[in-house]
CSV table of C-alpha atoms in Angstrom, one decimal:
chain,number,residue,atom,x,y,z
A,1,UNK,CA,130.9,25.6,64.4
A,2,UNK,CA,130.6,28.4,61.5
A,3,UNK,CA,130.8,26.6,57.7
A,4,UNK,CA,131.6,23.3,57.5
A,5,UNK,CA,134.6,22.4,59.3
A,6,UNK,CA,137.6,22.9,57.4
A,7,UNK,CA,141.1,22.2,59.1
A,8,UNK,CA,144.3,22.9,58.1
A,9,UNK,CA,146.6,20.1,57.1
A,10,UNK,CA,150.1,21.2,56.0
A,11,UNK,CA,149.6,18.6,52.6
A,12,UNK,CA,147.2,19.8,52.1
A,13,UNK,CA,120.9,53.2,35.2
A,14,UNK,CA,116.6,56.3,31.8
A,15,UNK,CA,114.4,57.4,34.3
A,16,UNK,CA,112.2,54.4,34.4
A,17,UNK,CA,114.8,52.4,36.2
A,18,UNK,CA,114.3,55.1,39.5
A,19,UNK,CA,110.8,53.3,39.3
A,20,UNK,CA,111.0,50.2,39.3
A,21,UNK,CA,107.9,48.4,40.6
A,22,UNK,CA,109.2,46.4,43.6
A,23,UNK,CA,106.0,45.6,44.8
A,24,UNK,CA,106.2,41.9,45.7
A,25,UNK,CA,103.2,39.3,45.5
A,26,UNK,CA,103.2,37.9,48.4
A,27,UNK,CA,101.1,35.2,50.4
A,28,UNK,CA,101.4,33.9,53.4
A,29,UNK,CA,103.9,36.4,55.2
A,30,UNK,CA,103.9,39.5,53.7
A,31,UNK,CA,107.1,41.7,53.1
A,32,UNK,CA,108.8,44.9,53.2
A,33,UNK,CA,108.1,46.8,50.3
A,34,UNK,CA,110.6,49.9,49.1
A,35,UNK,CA,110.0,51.7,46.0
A,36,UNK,CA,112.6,54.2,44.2
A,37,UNK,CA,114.3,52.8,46.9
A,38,UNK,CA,112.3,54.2,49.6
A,39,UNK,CA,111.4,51.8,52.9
A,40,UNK,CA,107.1,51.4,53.3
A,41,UNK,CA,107.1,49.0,56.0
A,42,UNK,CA,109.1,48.1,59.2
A,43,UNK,CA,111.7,46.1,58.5
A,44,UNK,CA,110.7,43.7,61.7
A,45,UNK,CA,107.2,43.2,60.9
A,46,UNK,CA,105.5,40.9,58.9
A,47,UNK,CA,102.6,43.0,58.2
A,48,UNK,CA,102.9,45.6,55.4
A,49,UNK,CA,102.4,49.5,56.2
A,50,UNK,CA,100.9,51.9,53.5
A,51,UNK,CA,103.8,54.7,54.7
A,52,UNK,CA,107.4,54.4,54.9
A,53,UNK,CA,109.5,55.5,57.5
A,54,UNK,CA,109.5,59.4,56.6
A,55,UNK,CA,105.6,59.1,56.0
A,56,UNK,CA,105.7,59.0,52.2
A,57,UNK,CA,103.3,57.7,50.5
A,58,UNK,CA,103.9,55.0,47.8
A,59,UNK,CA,104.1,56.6,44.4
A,60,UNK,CA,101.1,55.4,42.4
A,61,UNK,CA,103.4,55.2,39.3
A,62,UNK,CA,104.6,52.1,40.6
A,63,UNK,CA,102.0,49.4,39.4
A,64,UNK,CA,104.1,46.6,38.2
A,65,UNK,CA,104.8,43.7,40.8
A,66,UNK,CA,107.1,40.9,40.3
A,67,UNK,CA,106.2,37.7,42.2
A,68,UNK,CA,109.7,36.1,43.0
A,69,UNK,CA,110.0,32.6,44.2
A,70,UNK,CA,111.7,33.6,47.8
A,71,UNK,CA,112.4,30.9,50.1
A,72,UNK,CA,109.4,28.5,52.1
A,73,UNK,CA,111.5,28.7,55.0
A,74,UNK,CA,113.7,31.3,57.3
A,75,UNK,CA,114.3,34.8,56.0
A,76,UNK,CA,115.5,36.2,53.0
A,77,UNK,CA,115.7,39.7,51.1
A,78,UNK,CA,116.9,41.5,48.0
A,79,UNK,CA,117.3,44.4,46.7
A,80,UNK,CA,118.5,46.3,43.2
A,81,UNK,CA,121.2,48.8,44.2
A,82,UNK,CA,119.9,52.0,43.2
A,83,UNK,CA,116.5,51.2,42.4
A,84,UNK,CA,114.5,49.7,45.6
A,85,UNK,CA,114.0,47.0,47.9
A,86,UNK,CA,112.1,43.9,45.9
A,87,UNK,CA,111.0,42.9,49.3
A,88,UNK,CA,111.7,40.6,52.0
A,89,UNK,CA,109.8,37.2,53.0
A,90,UNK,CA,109.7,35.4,56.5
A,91,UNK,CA,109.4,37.1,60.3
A,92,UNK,CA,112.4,39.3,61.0
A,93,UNK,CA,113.2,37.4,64.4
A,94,UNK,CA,117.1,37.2,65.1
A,95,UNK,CA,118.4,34.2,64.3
A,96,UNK,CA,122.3,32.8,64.4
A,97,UNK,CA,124.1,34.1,61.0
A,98,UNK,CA,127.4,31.8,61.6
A,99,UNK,CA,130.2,33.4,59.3
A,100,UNK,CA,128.2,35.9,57.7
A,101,UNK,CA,129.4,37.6,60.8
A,102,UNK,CA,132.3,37.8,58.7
A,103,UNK,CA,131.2,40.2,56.7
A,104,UNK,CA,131.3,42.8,59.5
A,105,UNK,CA,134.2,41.9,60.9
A,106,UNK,CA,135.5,43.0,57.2
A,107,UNK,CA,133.7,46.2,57.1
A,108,UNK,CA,134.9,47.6,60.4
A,109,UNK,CA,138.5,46.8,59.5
A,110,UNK,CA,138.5,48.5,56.0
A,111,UNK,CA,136.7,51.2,57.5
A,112,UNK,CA,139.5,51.4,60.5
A,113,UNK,CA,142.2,50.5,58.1
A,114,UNK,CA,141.5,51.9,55.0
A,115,UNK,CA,142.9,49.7,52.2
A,116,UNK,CA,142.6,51.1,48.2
A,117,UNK,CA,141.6,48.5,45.5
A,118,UNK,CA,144.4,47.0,44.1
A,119,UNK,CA,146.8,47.2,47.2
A,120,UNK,CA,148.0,45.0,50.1
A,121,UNK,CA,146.9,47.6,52.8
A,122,UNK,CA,148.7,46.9,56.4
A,123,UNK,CA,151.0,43.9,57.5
A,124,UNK,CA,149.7,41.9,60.2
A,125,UNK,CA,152.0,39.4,61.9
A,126,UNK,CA,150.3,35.8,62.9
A,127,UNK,CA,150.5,35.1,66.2
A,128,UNK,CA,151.2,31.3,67.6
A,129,UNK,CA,147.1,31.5,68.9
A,130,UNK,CA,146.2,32.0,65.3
A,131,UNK,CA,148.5,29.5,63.9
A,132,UNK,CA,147.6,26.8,66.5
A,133,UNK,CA,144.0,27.7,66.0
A,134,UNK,CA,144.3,26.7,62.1
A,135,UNK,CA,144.2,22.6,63.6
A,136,UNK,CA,141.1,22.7,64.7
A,137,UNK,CA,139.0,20.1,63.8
A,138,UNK,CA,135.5,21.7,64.9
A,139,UNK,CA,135.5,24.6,63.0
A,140,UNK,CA,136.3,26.3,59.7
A,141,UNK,CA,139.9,27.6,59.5
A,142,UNK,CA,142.7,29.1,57.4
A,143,UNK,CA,146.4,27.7,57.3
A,144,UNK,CA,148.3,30.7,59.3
A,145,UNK,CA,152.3,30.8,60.5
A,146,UNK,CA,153.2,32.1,63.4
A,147,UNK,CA,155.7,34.9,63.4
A,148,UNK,CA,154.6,35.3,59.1
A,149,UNK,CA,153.8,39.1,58.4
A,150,UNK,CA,150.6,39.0,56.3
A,151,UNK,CA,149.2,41.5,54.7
A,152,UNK,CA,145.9,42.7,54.9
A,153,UNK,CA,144.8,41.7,51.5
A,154,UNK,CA,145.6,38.5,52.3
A,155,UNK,CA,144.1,38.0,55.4
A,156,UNK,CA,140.6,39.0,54.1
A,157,UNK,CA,141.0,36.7,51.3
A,158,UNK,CA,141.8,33.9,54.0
A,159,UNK,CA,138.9,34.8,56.4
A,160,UNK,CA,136.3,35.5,53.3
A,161,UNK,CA,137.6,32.8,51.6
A,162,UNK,CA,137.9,29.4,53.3
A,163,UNK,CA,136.0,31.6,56.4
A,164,UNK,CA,138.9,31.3,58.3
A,165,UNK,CA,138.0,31.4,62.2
A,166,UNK,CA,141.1,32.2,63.7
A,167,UNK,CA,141.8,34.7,61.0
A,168,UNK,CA,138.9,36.6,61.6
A,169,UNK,CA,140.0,36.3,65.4
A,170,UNK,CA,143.8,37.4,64.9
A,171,UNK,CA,142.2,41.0,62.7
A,172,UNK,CA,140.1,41.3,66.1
A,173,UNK,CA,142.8,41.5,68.1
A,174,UNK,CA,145.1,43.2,66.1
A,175,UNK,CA,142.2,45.8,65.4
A,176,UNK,CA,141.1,46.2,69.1
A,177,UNK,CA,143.2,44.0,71.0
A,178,UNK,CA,140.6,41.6,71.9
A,179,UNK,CA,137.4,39.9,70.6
A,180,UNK,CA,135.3,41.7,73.0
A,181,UNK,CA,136.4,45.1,72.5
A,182,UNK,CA,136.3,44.2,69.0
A,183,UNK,CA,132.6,42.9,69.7
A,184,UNK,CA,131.8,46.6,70.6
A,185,UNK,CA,133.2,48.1,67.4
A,186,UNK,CA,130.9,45.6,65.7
A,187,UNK,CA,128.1,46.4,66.9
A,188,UNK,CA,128.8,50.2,67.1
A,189,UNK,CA,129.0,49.7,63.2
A,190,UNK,CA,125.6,47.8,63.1
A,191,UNK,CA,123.9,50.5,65.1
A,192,UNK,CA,125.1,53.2,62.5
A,193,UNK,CA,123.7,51.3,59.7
A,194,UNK,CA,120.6,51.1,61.4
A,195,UNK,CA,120.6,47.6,62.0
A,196,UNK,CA,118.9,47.6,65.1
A,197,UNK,CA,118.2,43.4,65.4
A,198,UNK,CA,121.5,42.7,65.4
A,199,UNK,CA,124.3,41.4,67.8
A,200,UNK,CA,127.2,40.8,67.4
A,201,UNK,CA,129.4,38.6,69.9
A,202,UNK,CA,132.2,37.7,68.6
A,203,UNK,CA,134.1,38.4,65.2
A,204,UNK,CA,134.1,34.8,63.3
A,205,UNK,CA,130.2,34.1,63.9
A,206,UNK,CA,131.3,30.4,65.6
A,207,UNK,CA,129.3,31.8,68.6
A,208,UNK,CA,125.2,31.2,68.3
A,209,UNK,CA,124.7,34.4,70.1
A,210,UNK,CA,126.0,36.2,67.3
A,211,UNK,CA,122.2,37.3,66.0
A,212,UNK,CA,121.0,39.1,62.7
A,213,UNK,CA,117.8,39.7,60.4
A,214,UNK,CA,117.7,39.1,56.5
A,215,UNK,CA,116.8,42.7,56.3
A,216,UNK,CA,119.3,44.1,58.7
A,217,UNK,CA,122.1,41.6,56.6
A,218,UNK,CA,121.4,43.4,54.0
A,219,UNK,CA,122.0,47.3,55.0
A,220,UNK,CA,125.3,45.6,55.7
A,221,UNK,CA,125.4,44.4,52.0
A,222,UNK,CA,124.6,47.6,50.4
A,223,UNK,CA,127.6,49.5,52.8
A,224,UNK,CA,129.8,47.1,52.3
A,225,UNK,CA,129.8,46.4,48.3
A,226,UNK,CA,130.5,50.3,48.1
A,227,UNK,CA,134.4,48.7,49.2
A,228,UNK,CA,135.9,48.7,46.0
A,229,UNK,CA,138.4,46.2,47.9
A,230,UNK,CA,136.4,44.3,49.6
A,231,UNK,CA,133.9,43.7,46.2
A,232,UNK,CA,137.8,42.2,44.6
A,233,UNK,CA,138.2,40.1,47.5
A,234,UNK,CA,134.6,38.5,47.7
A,235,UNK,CA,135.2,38.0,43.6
A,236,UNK,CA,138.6,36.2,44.3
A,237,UNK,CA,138.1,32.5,43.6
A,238,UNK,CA,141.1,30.9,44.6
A,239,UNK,CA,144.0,32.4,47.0
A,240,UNK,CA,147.2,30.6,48.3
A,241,UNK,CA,148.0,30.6,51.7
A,242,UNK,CA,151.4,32.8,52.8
A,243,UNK,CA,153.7,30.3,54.0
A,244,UNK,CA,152.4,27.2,53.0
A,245,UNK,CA,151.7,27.3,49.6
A,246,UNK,CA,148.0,25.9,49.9
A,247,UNK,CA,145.9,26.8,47.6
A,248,UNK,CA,142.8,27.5,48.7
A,249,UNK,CA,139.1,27.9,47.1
A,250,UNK,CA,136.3,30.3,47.4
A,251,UNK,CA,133.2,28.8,49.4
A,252,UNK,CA,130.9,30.6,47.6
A,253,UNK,CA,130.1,27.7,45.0
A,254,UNK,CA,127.9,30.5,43.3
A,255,UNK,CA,130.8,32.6,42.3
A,256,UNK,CA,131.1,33.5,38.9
A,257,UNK,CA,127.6,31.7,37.8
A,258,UNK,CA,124.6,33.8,36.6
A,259,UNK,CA,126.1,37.2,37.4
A,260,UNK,CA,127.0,36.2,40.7
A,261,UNK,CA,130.2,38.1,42.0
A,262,UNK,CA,130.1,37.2,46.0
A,263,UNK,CA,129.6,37.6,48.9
A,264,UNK,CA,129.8,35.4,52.4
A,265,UNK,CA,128.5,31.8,53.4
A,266,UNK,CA,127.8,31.1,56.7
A,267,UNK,CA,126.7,27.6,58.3
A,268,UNK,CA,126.2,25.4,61.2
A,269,UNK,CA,123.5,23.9,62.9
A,270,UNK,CA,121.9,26.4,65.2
A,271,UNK,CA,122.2,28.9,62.3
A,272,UNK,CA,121.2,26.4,59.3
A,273,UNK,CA,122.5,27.7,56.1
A,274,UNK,CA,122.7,31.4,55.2
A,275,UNK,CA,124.4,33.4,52.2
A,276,UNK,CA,124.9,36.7,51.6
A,277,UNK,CA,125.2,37.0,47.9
A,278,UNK,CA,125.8,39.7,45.5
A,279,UNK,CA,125.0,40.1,41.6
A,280,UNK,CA,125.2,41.8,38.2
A,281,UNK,CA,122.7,41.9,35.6
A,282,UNK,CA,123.8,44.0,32.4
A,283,UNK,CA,120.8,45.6,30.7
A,284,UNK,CA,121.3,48.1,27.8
A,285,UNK,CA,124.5,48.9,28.4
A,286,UNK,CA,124.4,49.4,32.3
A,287,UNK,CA,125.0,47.4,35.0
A,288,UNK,CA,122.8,46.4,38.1
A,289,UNK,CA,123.6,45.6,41.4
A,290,UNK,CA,121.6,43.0,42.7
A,291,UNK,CA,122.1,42.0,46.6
A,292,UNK,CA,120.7,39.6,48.7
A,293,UNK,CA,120.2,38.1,51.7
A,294,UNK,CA,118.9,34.0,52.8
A,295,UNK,CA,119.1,32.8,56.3
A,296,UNK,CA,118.2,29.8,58.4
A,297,UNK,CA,117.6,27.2,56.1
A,298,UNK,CA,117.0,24.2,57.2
A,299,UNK,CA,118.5,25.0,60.8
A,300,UNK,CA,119.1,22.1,63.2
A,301,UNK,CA,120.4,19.4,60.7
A,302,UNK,CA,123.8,19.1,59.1
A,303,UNK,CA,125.7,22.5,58.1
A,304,UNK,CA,126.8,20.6,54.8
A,305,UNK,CA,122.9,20.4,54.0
A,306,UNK,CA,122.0,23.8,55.4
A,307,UNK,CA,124.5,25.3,53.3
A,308,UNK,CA,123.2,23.4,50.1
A,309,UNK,CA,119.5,24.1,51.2
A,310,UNK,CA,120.7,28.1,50.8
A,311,UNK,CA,122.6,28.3,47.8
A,312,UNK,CA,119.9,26.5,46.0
A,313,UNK,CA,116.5,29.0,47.1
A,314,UNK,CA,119.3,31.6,46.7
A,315,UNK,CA,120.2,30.4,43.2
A,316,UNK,CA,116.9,29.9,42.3
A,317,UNK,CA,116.0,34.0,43.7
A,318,UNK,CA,119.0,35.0,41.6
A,319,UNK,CA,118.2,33.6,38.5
A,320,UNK,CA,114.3,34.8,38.7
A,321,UNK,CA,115.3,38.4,39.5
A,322,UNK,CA,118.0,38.7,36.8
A,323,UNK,CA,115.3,37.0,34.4
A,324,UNK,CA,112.3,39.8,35.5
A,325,UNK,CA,114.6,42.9,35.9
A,326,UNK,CA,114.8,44.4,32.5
A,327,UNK,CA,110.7,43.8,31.9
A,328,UNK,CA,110.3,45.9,35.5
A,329,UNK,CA,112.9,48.6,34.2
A,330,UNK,CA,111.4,49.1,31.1
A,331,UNK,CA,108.7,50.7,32.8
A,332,UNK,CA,104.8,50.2,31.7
């Protein structure tokens, strides 16, 4: 299952910021390493390279480090939108991602159905597989009607949201007219962004073949928050189900807490917990785009504890970065 199981029930910006010193501390398994936003190491190693991918050579401006408390297990990695990688801890082996796989399954439709902030996009009619699929008792779902013309809006509020399965499934189908085909489109998108340890099998993430990397996660962070809808929809605490009149919460128990404004959960037990998250920090006068990226936390035991396991070394990464950022802007 992707996420805890949740079924249905009718009652229910200076120049000092382009070098910031990203240069992590690390011990143990050592990172990626970007600076001014340029790549020094390959992503899937865990040994660090003195040249990037184009050969550069780290600026020698760059001298101060920040030593973030990343997490003792899986894979993780962050970065400062605009400014650099700050790194990424843990061997970049694919692992299962869950319903982080949802945020491709978004991309690919707003970038096949192009949806301005603010609107309702496209209407999208449920069909009875979708509805019948919102019982299910082994896996996270979304209350749907059959025959009820939703619009796109609000079906990527109910797949981001409550990481609605069979929602993710019905904008598959009605994308590319099947899971597999739409399994193609997915991973034609990965391979663009460069994210080349990554599969993608399916378009909810239930299936444990569905593979990723912290690092490649995140390439898919930085296109994706560039959405101007997608970034309201990931923000959107609450939405009510079409039809039913359920209201329904944001997984993401992060939202709206220390700068925090998304992005997906994903859980179950082959994956462990994994979050996707995205963040502000405000520092004299401009705003900072944090992103980041946990996976496989605690994989094997129960997605409930997974999923607490990676909002808490996520919460904890947050909260350090936001703390350190306007020291390592400021410049020496």
């Amino acid at each position: 299952m992707s996420d805890s199981p949740r079924r249905y029930r009718p009652r229910l910006r200076r120049r000092a910021a382009l070098y910031l010193s990203a240069a992590l501390l690390m011990s143990g398994t050592a990172g990626c390493y970007a600076f001014g936003g340029k790549d020094l190491t390959d992503l899937g190693r865990e040994e660090s390279s003195s040249l990037g991918a184009a050969g550069t050579e780290p600026d020698a401006a760059l001298s101060r480090a920040m030593d973030l408390p990343w997490p003792t297990e899986g894979q993780a990695s962050a970065e400062v939108e605009g400014v650099g990688s700050l790194g990424i801890r843990g061997e970049q082996t694919p692992v299962p991602i869950a319903s982080i796989t949802k945020v491709m399954t978004a991309y690919v439709i707003l970038t096949d159905h192009p949806m301005p902030a603010g609107e309702q996009g496209k209407t999208v009619t449920a069909d009875p597989q979708a509805a019948d699929e919102s019982y299910s008792p082994t896996e996270s779902t979304a209350p749907l009607v059959a025959g009820h013309a939703y619009t796109q809006r609000q079906l990527l509020e109910l797949m981001m949201l409550p990481s609605g399965n069979n929602v993710a499934r019905l904008l598959a189908r009605w994308d590319a007219g099947s899971q597999e085909e739409f399994a193609k489109k997915l991973n034609k998108a990965a391979a663009k962004l460069g994210m080349d340890r990554t599969i993608y099998t399916g378009a909810s993430g239930i299936e444990p073949s569905t593979k990723s990397t912290a690092a490649d996660q995140l390439k898919l962070a930085r296109a994706v928050m560039k959405n101007e809808a997608f970034r309201q929809v990931v923000a959107t605490p609450t939405t009510t189900a079409p039809g039913v009149g359920v209201q329904i919460r944001n997984s993401n128990r992060l939202l709206g807490q220390d700068g925090v404004i998304g992005l997906k959960t994903g859980s179950s037990t082959p994956a462990g917990g994994n979050f996707m998250w995205a963040a502000t920090k405000e520092i004299e006068g401009t705003s900072h785009l944090i992103l980041g990226v946990v996976l496989h936390q605690q994989a094997g035991t129960n997605p409930t504890q997974a999923m607490a396991a990676a909002f808490n070394a996520s919460h904890t990464l947050i909260t350090a970065i936001r703390s350190a950022l306007p020291q390592a802007l400021a410049g020496p």
